PDB file of C-alpha atoms in Angstrom:
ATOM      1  CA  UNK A   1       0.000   0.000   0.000  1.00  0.00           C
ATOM      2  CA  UNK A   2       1.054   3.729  -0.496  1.00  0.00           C
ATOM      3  CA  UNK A   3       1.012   3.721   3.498  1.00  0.00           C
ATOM      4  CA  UNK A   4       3.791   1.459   3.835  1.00  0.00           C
ATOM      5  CA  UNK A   5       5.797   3.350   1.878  1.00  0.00           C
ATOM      6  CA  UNK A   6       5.537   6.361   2.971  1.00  0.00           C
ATOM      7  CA  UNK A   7       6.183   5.326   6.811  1.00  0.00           C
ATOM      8  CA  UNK A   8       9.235   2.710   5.349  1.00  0.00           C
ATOM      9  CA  UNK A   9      10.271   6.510   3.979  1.00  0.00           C
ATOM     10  CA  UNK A  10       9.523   8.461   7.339  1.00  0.00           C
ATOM     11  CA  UNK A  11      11.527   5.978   9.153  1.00  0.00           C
ATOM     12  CA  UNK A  12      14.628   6.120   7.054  1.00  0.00           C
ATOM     13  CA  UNK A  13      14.491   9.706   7.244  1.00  0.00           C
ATOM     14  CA  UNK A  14      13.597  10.292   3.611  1.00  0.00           C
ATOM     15  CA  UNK A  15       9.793  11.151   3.554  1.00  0.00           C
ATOM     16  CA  UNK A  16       9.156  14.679   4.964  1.00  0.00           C
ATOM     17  CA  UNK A  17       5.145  15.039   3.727  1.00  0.00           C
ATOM     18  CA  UNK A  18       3.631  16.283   0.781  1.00  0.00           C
ATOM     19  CA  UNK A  19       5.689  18.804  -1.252  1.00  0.00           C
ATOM     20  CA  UNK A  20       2.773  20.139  -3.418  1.00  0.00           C
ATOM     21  CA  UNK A  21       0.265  20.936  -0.650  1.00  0.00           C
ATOM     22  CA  UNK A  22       3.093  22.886   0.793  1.00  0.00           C
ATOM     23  CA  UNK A  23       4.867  24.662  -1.749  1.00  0.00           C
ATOM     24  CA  UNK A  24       1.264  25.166  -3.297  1.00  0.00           C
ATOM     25  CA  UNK A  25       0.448  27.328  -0.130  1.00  0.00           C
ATOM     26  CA  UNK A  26       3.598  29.113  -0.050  1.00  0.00           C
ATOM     27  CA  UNK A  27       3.179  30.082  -3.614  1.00  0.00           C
ATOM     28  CA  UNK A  28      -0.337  31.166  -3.622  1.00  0.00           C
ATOM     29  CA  UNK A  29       0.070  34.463  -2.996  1.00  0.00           C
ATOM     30  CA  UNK A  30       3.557  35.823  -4.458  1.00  0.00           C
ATOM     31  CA  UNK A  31       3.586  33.211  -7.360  1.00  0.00           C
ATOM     32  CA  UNK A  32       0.134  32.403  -8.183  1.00  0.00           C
ATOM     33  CA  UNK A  33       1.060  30.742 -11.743  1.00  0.00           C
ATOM     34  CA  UNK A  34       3.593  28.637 -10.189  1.00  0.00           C
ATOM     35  CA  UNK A  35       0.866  27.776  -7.321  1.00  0.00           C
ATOM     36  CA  UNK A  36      -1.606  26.745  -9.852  1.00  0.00           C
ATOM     37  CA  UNK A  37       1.063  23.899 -10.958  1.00  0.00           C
ATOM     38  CA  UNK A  38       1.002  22.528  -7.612  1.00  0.00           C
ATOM     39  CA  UNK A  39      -2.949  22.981  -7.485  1.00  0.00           C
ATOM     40  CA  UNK A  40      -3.306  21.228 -11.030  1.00  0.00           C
ATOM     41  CA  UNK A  41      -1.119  18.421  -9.511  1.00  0.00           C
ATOM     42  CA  UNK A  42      -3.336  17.869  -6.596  1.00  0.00           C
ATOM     43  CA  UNK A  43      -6.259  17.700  -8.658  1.00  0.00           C
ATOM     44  CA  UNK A  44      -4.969  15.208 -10.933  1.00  0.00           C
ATOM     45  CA  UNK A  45      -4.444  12.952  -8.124  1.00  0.00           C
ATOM     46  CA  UNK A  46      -8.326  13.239  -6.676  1.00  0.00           C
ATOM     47  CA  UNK A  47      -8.667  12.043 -10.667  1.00  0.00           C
ATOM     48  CA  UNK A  48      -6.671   9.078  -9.668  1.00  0.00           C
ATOM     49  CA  UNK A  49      -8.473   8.544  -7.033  1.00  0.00           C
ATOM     50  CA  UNK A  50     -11.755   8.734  -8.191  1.00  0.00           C
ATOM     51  CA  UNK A  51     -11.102   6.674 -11.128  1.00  0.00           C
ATOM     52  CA  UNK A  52      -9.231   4.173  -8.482  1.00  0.00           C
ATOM     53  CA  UNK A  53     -13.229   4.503  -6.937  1.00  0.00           C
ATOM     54  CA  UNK A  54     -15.085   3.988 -10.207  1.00  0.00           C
ATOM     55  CA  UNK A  55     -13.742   1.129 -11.004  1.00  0.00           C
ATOM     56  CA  UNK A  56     -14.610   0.295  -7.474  1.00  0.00           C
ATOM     57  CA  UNK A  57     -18.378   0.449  -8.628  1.00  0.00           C
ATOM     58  CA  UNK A  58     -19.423   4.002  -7.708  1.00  0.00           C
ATOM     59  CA  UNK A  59     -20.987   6.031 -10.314  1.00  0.00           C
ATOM     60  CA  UNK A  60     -19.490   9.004 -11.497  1.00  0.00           C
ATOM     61  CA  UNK A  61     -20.651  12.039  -9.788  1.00  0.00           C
ATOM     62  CA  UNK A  62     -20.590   9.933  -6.053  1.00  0.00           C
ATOM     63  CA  UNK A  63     -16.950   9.283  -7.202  1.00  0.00           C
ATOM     64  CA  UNK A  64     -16.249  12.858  -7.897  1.00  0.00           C
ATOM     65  CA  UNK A  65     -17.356  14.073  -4.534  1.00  0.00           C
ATOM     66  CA  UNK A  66     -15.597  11.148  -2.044  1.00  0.00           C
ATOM     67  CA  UNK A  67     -12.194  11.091  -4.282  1.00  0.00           C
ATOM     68  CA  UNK A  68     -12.313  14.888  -2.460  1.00  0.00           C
ATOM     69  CA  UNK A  69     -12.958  13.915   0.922  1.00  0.00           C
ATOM     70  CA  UNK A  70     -10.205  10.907   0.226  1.00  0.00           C
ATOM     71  CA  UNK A  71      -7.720  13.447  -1.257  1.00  0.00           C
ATOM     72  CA  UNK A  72      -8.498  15.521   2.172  1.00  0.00           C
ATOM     73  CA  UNK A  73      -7.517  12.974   4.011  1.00  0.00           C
ATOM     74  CA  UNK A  74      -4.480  12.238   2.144  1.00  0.00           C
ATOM     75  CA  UNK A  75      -3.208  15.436   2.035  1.00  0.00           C
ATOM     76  CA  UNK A  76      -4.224  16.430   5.708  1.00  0.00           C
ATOM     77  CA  UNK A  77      -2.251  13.457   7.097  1.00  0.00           C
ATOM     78  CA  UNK A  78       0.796  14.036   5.234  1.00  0.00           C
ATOM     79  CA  UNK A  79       0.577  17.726   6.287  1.00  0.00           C
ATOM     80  CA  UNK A  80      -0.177  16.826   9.885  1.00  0.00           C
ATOM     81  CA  UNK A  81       3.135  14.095   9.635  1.00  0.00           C
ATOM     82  CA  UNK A  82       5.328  16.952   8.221  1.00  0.00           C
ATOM     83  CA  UNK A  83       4.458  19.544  10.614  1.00  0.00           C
ATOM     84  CA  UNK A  84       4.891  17.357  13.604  1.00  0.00           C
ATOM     85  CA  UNK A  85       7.027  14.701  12.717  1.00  0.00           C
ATOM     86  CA  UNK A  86       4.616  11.884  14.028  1.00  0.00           C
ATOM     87  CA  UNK A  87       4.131   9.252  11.799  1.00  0.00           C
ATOM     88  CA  UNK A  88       0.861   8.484  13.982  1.00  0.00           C
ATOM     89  CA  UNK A  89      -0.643  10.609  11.322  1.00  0.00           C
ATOM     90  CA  UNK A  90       0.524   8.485   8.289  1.00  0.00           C
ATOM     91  CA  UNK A  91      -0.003   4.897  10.556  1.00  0.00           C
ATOM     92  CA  UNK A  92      -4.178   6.153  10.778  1.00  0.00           C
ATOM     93  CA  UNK A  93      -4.551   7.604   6.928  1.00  0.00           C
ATOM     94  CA  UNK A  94      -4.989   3.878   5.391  1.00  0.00           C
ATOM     95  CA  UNK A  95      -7.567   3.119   7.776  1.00  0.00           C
ATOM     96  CA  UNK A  96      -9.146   6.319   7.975  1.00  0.00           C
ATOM     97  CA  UNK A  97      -9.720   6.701   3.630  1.00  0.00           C
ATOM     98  CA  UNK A  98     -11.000   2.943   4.076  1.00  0.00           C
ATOM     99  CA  UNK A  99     -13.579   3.935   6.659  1.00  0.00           C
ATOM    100  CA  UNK A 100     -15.052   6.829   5.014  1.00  0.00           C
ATOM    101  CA  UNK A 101     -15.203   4.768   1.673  1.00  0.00           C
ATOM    102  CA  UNK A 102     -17.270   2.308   3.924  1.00  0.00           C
ATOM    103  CA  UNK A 103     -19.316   5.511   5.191  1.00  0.00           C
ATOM    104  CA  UNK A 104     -20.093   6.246   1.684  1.00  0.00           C
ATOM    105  CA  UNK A 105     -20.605   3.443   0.328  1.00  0.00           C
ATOM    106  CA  UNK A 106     -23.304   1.943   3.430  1.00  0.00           C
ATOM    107  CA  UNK A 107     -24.885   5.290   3.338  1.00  0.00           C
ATOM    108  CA  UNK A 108     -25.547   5.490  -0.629  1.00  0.00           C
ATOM    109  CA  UNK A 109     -26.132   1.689  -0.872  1.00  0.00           C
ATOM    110  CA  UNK A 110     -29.466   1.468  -2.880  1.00  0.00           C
TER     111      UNK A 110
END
């Protein structure tokens, strides 16, 4: 799993987060062009994602709307790990994307 890798990274000292979230938001204001790279990047990853989640059996616009909460997650945990150095964060992001996929998917179940 992506997971694994990134806390196999974290513990060799070689995974430090997400570089687009962050250089995204450090952008943003002085380099907006160059911040819309990094925003055009994250967005073709919640494409991933939901096409990871189509295939899965959800239709299209359901998911559009949980590849964003996913991507949330993602991102927030790999923020949250490069901030404070805990890999807590990235140990509880697999589990965490699987449960709200089970949220979704139990709550939209026709």
């Amino acid at each position: 799993m992506l997971t694994q890798k990134h806390l196999s990274s974290a513990a060799e000292g070689e995974h430090n987060g997400c570089p687009f979230a962050v250089m995204g938001m450090e952008l943003a204001l002085s380099e907006p062009e160059i911040a819309g790279l990094y925003a055009a990047a994250l967005d073709e990853a919640r494409q991933i994602m939901a096409e990871v989640l189509e295939r899965s059996g959800l239709n299209h616009e359901d998911a559009e709307r949980l590849s964003s909460l996913e991507l949330t997650i993602f991102e927030g945990k790999l923020l949250l790990f490069r901030i404070s150095g805990d890999a807590a964060h990235l140990e509880t992001m697999e589990r965490e994307m699987i449960q709200v996929y089970e949220q979704w998917e139990a709550q939209h179940a026709h």
